[in-house]
Amino acid sequence: MSIEQRPRRCGGWLERLIQHARVRSPWLLHFDCGSCNGCDIEVLACLTPLYDVERFGIVNVGNPLHADLLLVTGTVNRRNARVLANLYRQMAAPKKVVAIGACGLSGGIFREADNVIGGIDRIIPVDCYVPGCPPRPEAIIDGVMRVLERFGTGHPKEDVAKGKGIP
Amino acid sequence: MSDLILRGVAGLLAGPLLGGLTSGLDRILTARLQARQGPPLQQPYYDVVKLLAKELVVVNAWQAFCVYSHLFATVLAVVLFALQADLLLILFTEAVGAVFLVMGAMASTSPYSQIGAHRELLQILVYEPLLFLVAIGIYLETGSFRLTAVFQWPVPLITQLPLLFGVLCLVLVIKLRKSPFDLSAATHAHQELVRGLFTDFSGPLLGLIEIAHWYETVLMLAFCGLFWAGGLLPMTTLALAAVMGVILMDNATARLNWRWLLGYGWLAGMTLSLINLIWHFRGAG
Ligand code: SF4
């Protein structure tokens, strides 16, 4: 049983500590959902010594079970919608999603293609949209920091927005 | 009696305090070596608190049982060390803890987890004999496996057993999950295979494993300190020097595959220990 699942009677300090820890230690999972790779290169640039996101405790993990944030670049199409939903479902609550780039927001220049469903919010709930084609690393870091403010102290289950059209 | 209780409590506290700080220091130093700024010193504590507060996802009950046993055995080993118990008893307790982690990873059917578990077993296979050789060396020198006797030994062990200290540093690299021997689970978060062992552990269980890793770190560093057991200051100095060496090694080397691990680990470890032991026997005889 995790700390959060116990009834809330430990006073405010424990919850404040947990929220502080969540904000200071986001582990992110990056999923290329059919992007042209422009956005992916910018996401990876955030991890280089120049931007060094480990300053904020951000670590890039390859396992949805360990991740707190899901960074998605690119459009959703009929093939990868299932994969995206699966990754989202495998993450342990509380979890947040950041959509990156014009493609991730709305489908971008691929919007009209007939295999493209659109932005990733058509499949999973998105907490922060980072516009740009591709967005600069600073913008991506800003988006991640903003989404961190939305980590509540509540029950992990309550922190999960309802999935929309999860296939 | 009250002295014993005090020591036990000190052992219990040493894990989270010293282990966590060592881990934080490691992350900062590694970042600086890579021309980055790195996270704050208290980052490992943030990580663990966050993990403990996450949703609990378990694949099956065995997994949770194995993690609890792993943590219990590791904590017990550190407490036994603080109580200055028998060296062999501490080593066996530590080995049981290590094996429980492997069993936890094997309890899941994920292929990454399975491969990670096998690699971890190989690592245990490499370092356990070396650890026992170190213990035997200490026994030959001091005439006892009991830590009370080792602590009262007048000359620093490192002057008598320098090569065995080198072997212990080799074990330290494997135990702290550092390059070139971080096959089963690298400390810094990486992708699938090199995080293999932890693939199916998540949230609170991963947090407990991290806490157990702090205790393991403290135990191994205490072992290093044993080689200059003339008080707290020399012990800490020696342990810190060992940690610095390991961090440098981690950043300067690439990951080896398991054949190299077996080859290098055993060849270097066994040769160094045997040379030291034979030389020591001749000196004594
Ligand atoms: S937003 Fe631009 S850079 Fe990013 S994936 Fe789409 S087309 Fe490529």
CSV table of C-alpha atoms and ligand atoms in Angstrom, one decimal:
chain,number,residue,atom,x,y,z
A,1,MET,CA,0.0,0.0,0.0
A,2,SER,CA,1.5,3.3,-1.0
A,3,ILE,CA,1.5,6.3,1.3
A,4,GLU,CA,-1.1,8.0,-0.8
A,5,GLN,CA,-3.6,5.2,-0.5
A,6,ARG,CA,-3.9,5.6,3.3
A,7,PRO,CA,-6.6,7.9,4.6
A,8,ARG,CA,-5.3,11.4,4.8
A,9,ARG,CA,-4.8,12.0,8.5
A,10,CYS,CA,-1.1,12.7,8.7
A,11,GLY,CA,-1.5,16.5,8.7
A,12,GLY,CA,-0.3,18.8,5.9
A,13,TRP,CA,3.4,18.3,6.1
A,14,LEU,CA,3.5,14.8,4.6
A,15,GLU,CA,1.4,15.9,1.6
A,16,ARG,CA,3.5,19.0,1.1
A,17,LEU,CA,6.6,16.8,1.2
A,18,ILE,CA,5.1,14.4,-1.4
A,19,GLN,CA,4.1,17.2,-3.7
A,20,HIS,CA,7.5,18.9,-3.4
A,21,ALA,CA,9.2,15.5,-4.2
A,22,ARG,CA,6.9,15.0,-7.2
A,23,VAL,CA,7.7,18.4,-8.6
A,24,ARG,CA,11.5,17.9,-8.0
A,25,SER,CA,11.7,14.4,-9.4
A,26,PRO,CA,9.8,14.0,-12.7
A,27,TRP,CA,11.0,11.0,-14.7
A,28,LEU,CA,10.0,11.3,-18.3
A,29,LEU,CA,9.2,8.9,-21.0
A,30,HIS,CA,9.6,10.1,-24.6
A,31,PHE,CA,7.4,8.6,-27.3
A,32,ASP,CA,7.9,9.4,-31.0
A,33,CYS,CA,4.3,8.9,-32.2
A,34,GLY,CA,5.0,9.4,-35.9
A,35,SER,CA,7.0,12.6,-35.8
A,36,CYS,CA,9.3,13.8,-38.6
A,37,ASN,CA,12.2,13.5,-35.9
A,38,GLY,CA,12.5,17.3,-35.8
A,39,CYS,CA,10.8,17.4,-32.4
A,40,ASP,CA,12.6,14.3,-31.1
A,41,ILE,CA,15.9,15.9,-31.7
A,42,GLU,CA,14.8,19.0,-29.8
A,43,VAL,CA,13.6,16.8,-26.9
A,44,LEU,CA,16.9,15.0,-26.8
A,45,ALA,CA,18.7,18.3,-26.9
A,46,CYS,CA,17.2,19.1,-23.5
A,47,LEU,CA,19.2,16.2,-22.1
A,48,THR,CA,22.5,17.4,-23.3
A,49,PRO,CA,25.0,19.3,-21.1
A,50,LEU,CA,23.9,22.6,-22.6
A,51,TYR,CA,20.4,22.4,-21.2
A,52,ASP,CA,21.0,19.7,-18.6
A,53,VAL,CA,17.5,19.0,-17.4
A,54,GLU,CA,18.9,16.8,-14.6
A,55,ARG,CA,19.2,20.1,-12.7
A,56,PHE,CA,15.5,19.8,-12.1
A,57,GLY,CA,15.7,16.2,-11.3
A,58,ILE,CA,14.4,15.2,-14.7
A,59,VAL,CA,15.6,11.9,-15.9
A,60,ASN,CA,14.9,10.2,-19.2
A,61,VAL,CA,13.6,6.6,-18.6
A,62,GLY,CA,12.7,4.0,-21.1
A,63,ASN,CA,10.1,2.2,-19.1
A,64,PRO,CA,6.5,3.5,-18.7
A,65,LEU,CA,6.2,1.8,-15.3
A,66,HIS,CA,8.9,4.2,-13.9
A,67,ALA,CA,7.8,7.3,-15.7
A,68,ASP,CA,5.8,10.3,-14.3
A,69,LEU,CA,5.6,12.3,-17.5
A,70,LEU,CA,4.8,11.2,-21.1
A,71,LEU,CA,6.3,13.5,-23.8
A,72,VAL,CA,4.7,12.8,-27.1
A,73,THR,CA,5.9,14.2,-30.4
A,74,GLY,CA,4.2,13.7,-33.8
A,75,THR,CA,0.7,12.9,-35.0
A,76,VAL,CA,-1.4,9.9,-34.1
A,77,ASN,CA,-2.4,7.7,-36.9
A,78,ARG,CA,-4.5,4.6,-37.0
A,79,ARG,CA,-1.5,2.3,-36.5
A,80,ASN,CA,0.1,3.8,-33.5
A,81,ALA,CA,-2.9,5.0,-31.6
A,82,ARG,CA,-3.1,1.7,-29.8
A,83,VAL,CA,0.6,1.9,-28.9
A,84,LEU,CA,0.2,5.4,-27.5
A,85,ALA,CA,-2.9,4.4,-25.4
A,86,ASN,CA,-1.0,1.3,-24.2
A,87,LEU,CA,2.0,3.3,-23.0
A,88,TYR,CA,-0.3,5.7,-21.2
A,89,ARG,CA,-2.2,2.9,-19.5
A,90,GLN,CA,1.1,1.3,-18.4
A,91,MET,CA,2.3,4.3,-16.5
A,92,ALA,CA,1.6,4.4,-12.8
A,93,ALA,CA,-0.5,7.2,-11.4
A,94,PRO,CA,0.0,10.1,-10.9
A,95,LYS,CA,1.0,10.8,-14.5
A,96,LYS,CA,0.9,13.8,-16.9
A,97,VAL,CA,1.2,14.2,-20.6
A,98,VAL,CA,3.0,16.9,-22.6
A,99,ALA,CA,2.2,17.2,-26.3
A,100,ILE,CA,5.1,18.6,-28.3
A,101,GLY,CA,5.1,20.3,-31.7
A,102,ALA,CA,2.4,21.3,-34.1
A,103,CYS,CA,1.9,17.7,-35.1
A,104,GLY,CA,1.4,16.6,-31.5
A,105,LEU,CA,-1.0,19.4,-31.0
A,106,SER,CA,-3.3,19.1,-33.9
A,107,GLY,CA,-1.8,16.9,-36.6
A,108,GLY,CA,0.3,19.8,-38.0
A,109,ILE,CA,1.1,19.6,-41.7
A,110,PHE,CA,0.1,16.0,-41.8
A,111,ARG,CA,-3.4,16.8,-40.6
A,112,GLU,CA,-5.1,16.2,-43.9
A,113,ALA,CA,-3.4,12.8,-44.6
A,114,ASP,CA,-6.1,10.2,-44.5
A,115,ASN,CA,-4.3,7.8,-42.1
A,116,VAL,CA,-3.8,10.6,-39.6
A,117,ILE,CA,-6.2,10.9,-36.7
A,118,GLY,CA,-4.9,14.2,-35.5
A,119,GLY,CA,-3.3,15.6,-32.3
A,120,ILE,CA,-2.5,13.2,-29.5
A,121,ASP,CA,-5.4,14.6,-27.4
A,122,ARG,CA,-7.7,12.7,-29.6
A,123,ILE,CA,-6.5,9.5,-27.9
A,124,ILE,CA,-5.1,10.4,-24.4
A,125,PRO,CA,-5.7,13.4,-22.1
A,126,VAL,CA,-3.0,16.1,-22.6
A,127,ASP,CA,-2.0,18.4,-19.7
A,128,CYS,CA,0.3,20.8,-21.6
A,129,TYR,CA,0.7,21.8,-25.2
A,130,VAL,CA,4.1,23.0,-26.5
A,131,PRO,CA,3.6,24.7,-29.9
A,132,GLY,CA,6.3,25.1,-32.5
A,133,CYS,CA,7.6,23.2,-35.6
A,134,PRO,CA,9.8,22.1,-33.9
A,135,PRO,CA,9.6,23.9,-30.5
A,136,ARG,CA,12.9,25.1,-29.0
A,137,PRO,CA,14.4,23.1,-26.2
A,138,GLU,CA,13.7,26.0,-23.9
A,139,ALA,CA,10.0,25.9,-24.8
A,140,ILE,CA,9.9,22.1,-24.1
A,141,ILE,CA,11.6,22.6,-20.7
A,142,ASP,CA,9.1,25.4,-19.9
A,143,GLY,CA,6.2,23.1,-20.9
A,144,VAL,CA,7.5,20.3,-18.6
A,145,MET,CA,8.0,22.7,-15.7
A,146,ARG,CA,4.4,24.1,-16.1
A,147,VAL,CA,2.9,20.6,-16.1
A,148,LEU,CA,4.8,19.9,-12.9
A,149,GLU,CA,2.7,22.6,-11.1
A,150,ARG,CA,-0.3,20.5,-11.8
A,151,PHE,CA,0.9,17.5,-9.8
A,152,GLY,CA,-1.6,17.5,-7.0
A,153,THR,CA,-1.2,16.0,-3.6
A,154,GLY,CA,-4.4,14.0,-4.0
A,155,HIS,CA,-4.9,10.3,-4.4
A,156,PRO,CA,-2.9,9.1,-7.4
A,157,LYS,CA,-6.1,7.7,-9.0
A,158,GLU,CA,-7.8,11.1,-8.8
A,159,ASP,CA,-4.8,12.6,-10.5
A,160,VAL,CA,-5.5,10.7,-13.7
A,161,ALA,CA,-7.7,12.5,-16.1
A,162,LYS,CA,-10.2,10.3,-17.8
A,163,GLY,CA,-8.8,8.8,-21.0
A,164,LYS,CA,-10.9,10.1,-24.0
A,165,GLY,CA,-10.9,7.8,-26.9
A,166,ILE,CA,-8.5,5.1,-25.7
A,167,PRO,CA,-8.9,2.3,-28.2
B,1,MET,CA,23.2,-3.3,26.5
B,2,SER,CA,22.3,0.3,25.8
B,3,ASP,CA,25.5,0.5,23.9
B,4,LEU,CA,24.3,-2.3,21.6
B,5,ILE,CA,20.9,-0.6,21.0
B,6,LEU,CA,22.6,2.7,20.2
B,7,ARG,CA,24.8,0.9,17.7
B,8,GLY,CA,21.9,-0.9,16.1
B,9,VAL,CA,20.0,2.4,15.7
B,10,ALA,CA,23.1,4.0,14.2
B,11,GLY,CA,23.3,1.2,11.7
B,12,LEU,CA,19.6,1.7,10.9
B,13,LEU,CA,20.1,5.4,10.3
B,14,ALA,CA,23.3,5.1,8.4
B,15,GLY,CA,21.5,3.6,5.4
B,16,PRO,CA,19.2,6.5,4.6
B,17,LEU,CA,21.6,9.2,5.8
B,18,LEU,CA,25.0,8.1,4.5
B,19,GLY,CA,23.7,6.0,1.6
B,20,GLY,CA,21.4,8.8,0.3
B,21,LEU,CA,24.1,11.4,0.6
B,22,THR,CA,26.6,9.2,-1.2
B,23,SER,CA,24.1,8.7,-4.0
B,24,GLY,CA,23.5,12.5,-4.2
B,25,LEU,CA,27.2,13.2,-4.2
B,26,ASP,CA,27.7,10.6,-6.9
B,27,ARG,CA,25.1,12.3,-9.2
B,28,ILE,CA,26.6,15.7,-8.7
B,29,LEU,CA,30.1,14.5,-9.3
B,30,THR,CA,29.1,12.5,-12.4
B,31,ALA,CA,27.3,15.6,-13.8
B,32,ARG,CA,30.3,17.8,-13.2
B,33,LEU,CA,32.6,15.3,-14.9
B,34,GLN,CA,30.2,15.5,-17.9
B,35,ALA,CA,30.3,19.3,-17.8
B,36,ARG,CA,26.8,19.6,-16.5
B,37,GLN,CA,25.5,21.2,-13.3
B,38,GLY,CA,23.6,18.2,-12.0
B,39,PRO,CA,20.8,17.8,-9.5
B,40,PRO,CA,20.8,19.0,-5.9
B,41,LEU,CA,22.4,16.9,-3.2
B,42,GLN,CA,19.0,15.9,-1.9
B,43,GLN,CA,17.8,14.6,-5.2
B,44,PRO,CA,17.9,10.9,-4.2
B,45,TYR,CA,15.5,11.7,-1.3
B,46,TYR,CA,13.1,13.4,-3.7
B,47,ASP,CA,13.2,10.4,-6.0
B,48,VAL,CA,12.5,7.9,-3.2
B,49,VAL,CA,9.6,10.0,-1.6
B,50,LYS,CA,8.1,10.4,-5.1
B,51,LEU,CA,8.4,6.7,-5.8
B,52,LEU,CA,6.9,5.7,-2.4
B,53,ALA,CA,3.9,8.0,-3.1
B,54,LYS,CA,3.2,6.6,-6.5
B,55,GLU,CA,0.5,4.1,-7.4
B,56,LEU,CA,1.4,0.5,-6.5
B,57,VAL,CA,1.5,-1.8,-9.5
B,58,VAL,CA,2.6,-5.3,-8.8
B,59,VAL,CA,2.9,-8.1,-11.3
B,60,ASN,CA,2.4,-10.8,-8.7
B,61,ALA,CA,2.7,-11.2,-4.9
B,62,TRP,CA,6.1,-12.9,-5.1
B,63,GLN,CA,7.6,-9.8,-6.5
B,64,ALA,CA,6.5,-7.7,-3.5
B,65,PHE,CA,7.6,-10.4,-1.1
B,66,CYS,CA,11.0,-10.6,-2.6
B,67,VAL,CA,11.5,-6.8,-2.4
B,68,TYR,CA,10.5,-6.8,1.2
B,69,SER,CA,12.9,-9.7,2.0
B,70,HIS,CA,15.7,-8.0,0.0
B,71,LEU,CA,15.3,-4.8,2.0
B,72,PHE,CA,15.0,-6.7,5.3
B,73,ALA,CA,18.2,-8.8,4.7
B,74,THR,CA,20.2,-5.8,3.5
B,75,VAL,CA,19.2,-3.6,6.5
B,76,LEU,CA,19.9,-6.6,8.8
B,77,ALA,CA,23.4,-6.9,7.3
B,78,VAL,CA,24.2,-3.2,8.0
B,79,VAL,CA,22.8,-3.5,11.5
B,80,LEU,CA,24.9,-6.6,12.1
B,81,PHE,CA,27.9,-4.7,10.9
B,82,ALA,CA,27.1,-1.8,13.3
B,83,LEU,CA,26.8,-4.4,16.1
B,84,GLN,CA,30.3,-5.7,15.1
B,85,ALA,CA,29.0,-9.2,14.6
B,86,ASP,CA,30.7,-12.0,12.6
B,87,LEU,CA,32.1,-11.0,9.2
B,88,LEU,CA,30.9,-14.3,7.6
B,89,LEU,CA,27.4,-13.9,9.0
B,90,ILE,CA,27.2,-10.4,7.5
B,91,LEU,CA,28.4,-11.6,4.2
B,92,PHE,CA,25.8,-14.4,4.1
B,93,THR,CA,23.0,-12.1,5.1
B,94,GLU,CA,24.0,-9.7,2.4
B,95,ALA,CA,24.1,-12.5,-0.2
B,96,VAL,CA,20.6,-13.6,0.8
B,97,GLY,CA,19.4,-10.0,0.2
B,98,ALA,CA,21.1,-9.9,-3.2
B,99,VAL,CA,19.5,-13.2,-4.3
B,100,PHE,CA,16.0,-12.1,-3.2
B,101,LEU,CA,16.2,-9.2,-5.6
B,102,VAL,CA,17.1,-11.6,-8.4
B,103,MET,CA,14.1,-13.8,-7.5
B,104,GLY,CA,11.9,-10.8,-7.5
B,105,ALA,CA,13.0,-10.0,-11.0
B,106,MET,CA,12.5,-13.6,-12.1
B,107,ALA,CA,9.0,-13.6,-10.7
B,108,SER,CA,7.9,-11.6,-13.7
B,109,THR,CA,7.6,-13.0,-17.2
B,110,SER,CA,9.0,-9.9,-18.9
B,111,PRO,CA,12.0,-10.9,-21.0
B,112,TYR,CA,13.9,-7.7,-20.0
B,113,SER,CA,13.3,-8.6,-16.4
B,114,GLN,CA,14.5,-12.1,-17.0
B,115,ILE,CA,17.7,-11.1,-18.8
B,116,GLY,CA,18.4,-8.5,-16.0
B,117,ALA,CA,18.0,-11.2,-13.4
B,118,HIS,CA,20.4,-13.5,-15.2
B,119,ARG,CA,22.9,-10.8,-15.5
B,120,GLU,CA,22.6,-9.9,-11.9
B,121,LEU,CA,23.1,-13.6,-11.0
B,122,LEU,CA,26.3,-13.5,-13.1
B,123,GLN,CA,27.4,-10.4,-11.1
B,124,ILE,CA,26.8,-12.2,-7.8
B,125,LEU,CA,28.7,-15.1,-9.1
B,126,VAL,CA,31.7,-12.9,-9.8
B,127,TYR,CA,31.8,-10.8,-6.6
B,128,GLU,CA,30.7,-13.3,-3.9
B,129,PRO,CA,33.9,-15.5,-4.1
B,130,LEU,CA,36.0,-12.3,-4.1
B,131,LEU,CA,34.2,-11.0,-1.0
B,132,PHE,CA,34.9,-14.2,0.8
B,133,LEU,CA,38.5,-14.1,-0.3
B,134,VAL,CA,38.7,-10.6,1.3
B,135,ALA,CA,37.1,-12.0,4.5
B,136,ILE,CA,39.6,-14.8,4.5
B,137,GLY,CA,42.5,-12.4,4.1
B,138,ILE,CA,41.1,-10.4,7.1
B,139,TYR,CA,40.9,-13.6,9.1
B,140,LEU,CA,44.4,-14.6,8.3
B,141,GLU,CA,45.7,-11.2,9.4
B,142,THR,CA,43.7,-10.7,12.5
B,143,GLY,CA,43.0,-14.3,13.5
B,144,SER,CA,39.3,-13.8,13.8
B,145,PHE,CA,36.1,-13.3,11.7
B,146,ARG,CA,34.6,-11.2,14.5
B,147,LEU,CA,34.5,-7.5,13.8
B,148,THR,CA,35.3,-6.6,17.4
B,149,ALA,CA,38.7,-8.2,16.9
B,150,VAL,CA,39.2,-6.6,13.5
B,151,PHE,CA,38.4,-3.2,15.0
B,152,GLN,CA,41.0,-3.7,17.8
B,153,TRP,CA,43.7,-4.8,15.4
B,154,PRO,CA,46.6,-2.2,15.9
B,155,VAL,CA,48.0,-1.9,12.3
B,156,PRO,CA,45.8,-0.7,9.4
B,157,LEU,CA,44.9,-3.7,7.3
B,158,ILE,CA,45.5,-1.8,4.1
B,159,THR,CA,49.3,-1.9,4.8
B,160,GLN,CA,49.2,-5.7,5.1
B,161,LEU,CA,46.5,-6.5,2.5
B,162,PRO,CA,46.8,-3.7,-0.2
B,163,LEU,CA,45.9,-6.1,-3.1
B,164,LEU,CA,42.9,-7.4,-1.3
B,165,PHE,CA,41.7,-3.8,-0.9
B,166,GLY,CA,42.0,-3.5,-4.7
B,167,VAL,CA,39.8,-6.6,-5.0
B,168,LEU,CA,37.3,-5.0,-2.6
B,169,CYS,CA,37.2,-1.9,-4.8
B,170,LEU,CA,36.5,-4.2,-7.8
B,171,VAL,CA,33.6,-5.6,-5.8
B,172,LEU,CA,32.5,-2.1,-4.9
B,173,VAL,CA,32.2,-1.2,-8.6
B,174,ILE,CA,29.9,-4.2,-9.2
B,175,LYS,CA,27.9,-3.6,-6.1
B,176,LEU,CA,27.4,0.1,-6.7
B,177,ARG,CA,26.2,-0.8,-10.2
B,178,LYS,CA,28.9,1.3,-12.0
B,179,SER,CA,30.5,1.0,-15.4
B,180,PRO,CA,32.2,-1.1,-16.6
B,181,PHE,CA,30.3,-3.7,-14.6
B,182,ASP,CA,26.7,-2.3,-14.6
B,183,LEU,CA,25.2,-5.0,-16.7
B,184,SER,CA,22.0,-5.8,-14.9
B,185,ALA,CA,20.9,-2.4,-13.7
B,186,ALA,CA,22.8,0.8,-14.1
B,187,THR,CA,22.3,3.4,-11.3
B,188,HIS,CA,21.5,6.2,-13.6
B,189,ALA,CA,18.2,5.7,-15.4
B,190,HIS,CA,18.8,4.2,-18.8
B,191,GLN,CA,16.8,2.3,-21.3
B,192,GLU,CA,15.4,-1.2,-21.4
B,193,LEU,CA,18.2,-3.8,-21.1
B,194,VAL,CA,20.6,-2.0,-18.8
B,195,ARG,CA,17.7,-1.3,-16.5
B,196,GLY,CA,16.6,-4.9,-17.0
B,197,LEU,CA,16.5,-5.9,-13.4
B,198,PHE,CA,14.0,-3.2,-12.5
B,199,THR,CA,11.8,-3.5,-15.5
B,200,ASP,CA,8.7,-4.7,-13.7
B,201,PHE,CA,9.3,-3.0,-10.4
B,202,SER,CA,7.5,0.3,-10.1
B,203,GLY,CA,6.5,3.0,-7.7
B,204,PRO,CA,6.8,2.0,-4.0
B,205,LEU,CA,8.6,-1.2,-4.7
B,206,LEU,CA,11.3,0.6,-6.7
B,207,GLY,CA,11.6,3.1,-3.9
B,208,LEU,CA,12.2,0.3,-1.4
B,209,ILE,CA,14.8,-1.2,-3.7
B,210,GLU,CA,16.5,2.2,-3.9
B,211,ILE,CA,16.5,2.4,-0.1
B,212,ALA,CA,18.0,-1.1,0.1
B,213,HIS,CA,20.6,0.0,-2.4
B,214,TRP,CA,21.6,2.8,0.0
B,215,TYR,CA,22.1,0.2,2.8
B,216,GLU,CA,24.1,-1.9,0.4
B,217,THR,CA,26.3,1.1,-0.4
B,218,VAL,CA,26.9,1.8,3.3
B,219,LEU,CA,27.7,-1.8,3.9
B,220,MET,CA,30.3,-2.0,1.1
B,221,LEU,CA,31.8,1.4,2.1
B,222,ALA,CA,32.0,0.1,5.7
B,223,PHE,CA,33.9,-2.9,4.4
B,224,CYS,CA,36.3,-0.6,2.7
B,225,GLY,CA,36.7,1.5,5.9
B,226,LEU,CA,37.5,-1.8,7.8
B,227,PHE,CA,40.9,-1.7,6.0
B,228,TRP,CA,41.9,1.4,8.1
B,229,ALA,CA,39.8,0.8,11.2
B,230,GLY,CA,41.7,3.3,13.4
B,231,GLY,CA,38.6,5.4,14.2
B,232,LEU,CA,35.8,7.1,12.4
B,233,LEU,CA,38.0,9.6,10.5
B,234,PRO,CA,40.4,7.2,8.8
B,235,MET,CA,37.5,4.9,8.0
B,236,THR,CA,35.5,7.7,6.3
B,237,THR,CA,38.6,8.9,4.5
B,238,LEU,CA,39.3,5.5,3.0
B,239,ALA,CA,35.6,4.9,2.1
B,240,LEU,CA,35.4,8.4,0.4
B,241,ALA,CA,38.6,7.7,-1.5
B,242,ALA,CA,37.1,4.4,-2.7
B,243,VAL,CA,33.8,6.1,-3.8
B,244,MET,CA,35.8,8.8,-5.7
B,245,GLY,CA,37.7,6.1,-7.5
B,246,VAL,CA,34.6,4.3,-8.4
B,247,ILE,CA,32.9,7.4,-9.8
B,248,LEU,CA,35.9,8.3,-11.9
B,249,MET,CA,36.0,4.7,-13.2
B,250,ASP,CA,32.2,4.9,-14.0
B,251,ASN,CA,32.7,8.0,-16.1
B,252,ALA,CA,35.9,6.9,-17.8
B,253,THR,CA,34.9,3.4,-18.9
B,254,ALA,CA,32.3,1.8,-21.2
B,255,ARG,CA,30.0,-1.0,-20.2
B,256,LEU,CA,31.5,-4.5,-20.7
B,257,ASN,CA,29.5,-7.6,-21.6
B,258,TRP,CA,29.1,-10.5,-19.3
B,259,ARG,CA,32.0,-12.6,-20.7
B,260,TRP,CA,34.4,-9.7,-20.0
B,261,LEU,CA,32.8,-9.3,-16.6
B,262,LEU,CA,33.5,-13.0,-15.8
B,263,GLY,CA,37.0,-12.9,-17.4
B,264,TYR,CA,38.2,-9.6,-15.9
B,265,GLY,CA,36.4,-9.9,-12.6
B,266,TRP,CA,37.6,-13.4,-11.8
B,267,LEU,CA,41.1,-13.2,-13.4
B,268,ALA,CA,42.0,-9.9,-11.8
B,269,GLY,CA,40.2,-10.5,-8.5
B,270,MET,CA,41.4,-14.1,-7.9
B,271,THR,CA,45.0,-13.3,-9.0
B,272,LEU,CA,45.3,-10.3,-6.8
B,273,SER,CA,43.8,-12.0,-3.8
B,274,LEU,CA,45.9,-15.1,-4.3
B,275,ILE,CA,49.1,-13.1,-4.7
B,276,ASN,CA,48.3,-11.2,-1.5
B,277,LEU,CA,47.3,-14.3,0.5
B,278,ILE,CA,50.4,-16.3,-0.6
B,279,TRP,CA,52.7,-13.4,0.1
B,280,HIS,CA,51.0,-12.9,3.5
B,281,PHE,CA,51.3,-16.6,4.4
B,282,ARG,CA,55.0,-16.6,3.5
B,283,GLY,CA,55.5,-13.5,5.6
B,284,ALA,CA,53.7,-15.2,8.5
B,285,GLY,CA,55.4,-18.5,8.2
C,1,SF4,S1,5.9,19.7,-35.4
C,1,SF4,FE1,7.3,20.0,-37.1
C,1,SF4,S2,9.3,19.3,-36.4
C,1,SF4,FE2,7.7,18.4,-35.0
C,1,SF4,S3,7.2,16.4,-35.9
C,1,SF4,FE3,5.8,17.9,-36.7
C,1,SF4,S4,6.7,18.5,-38.7
C,1,SF4,FE4,8.3,17.6,-37.5
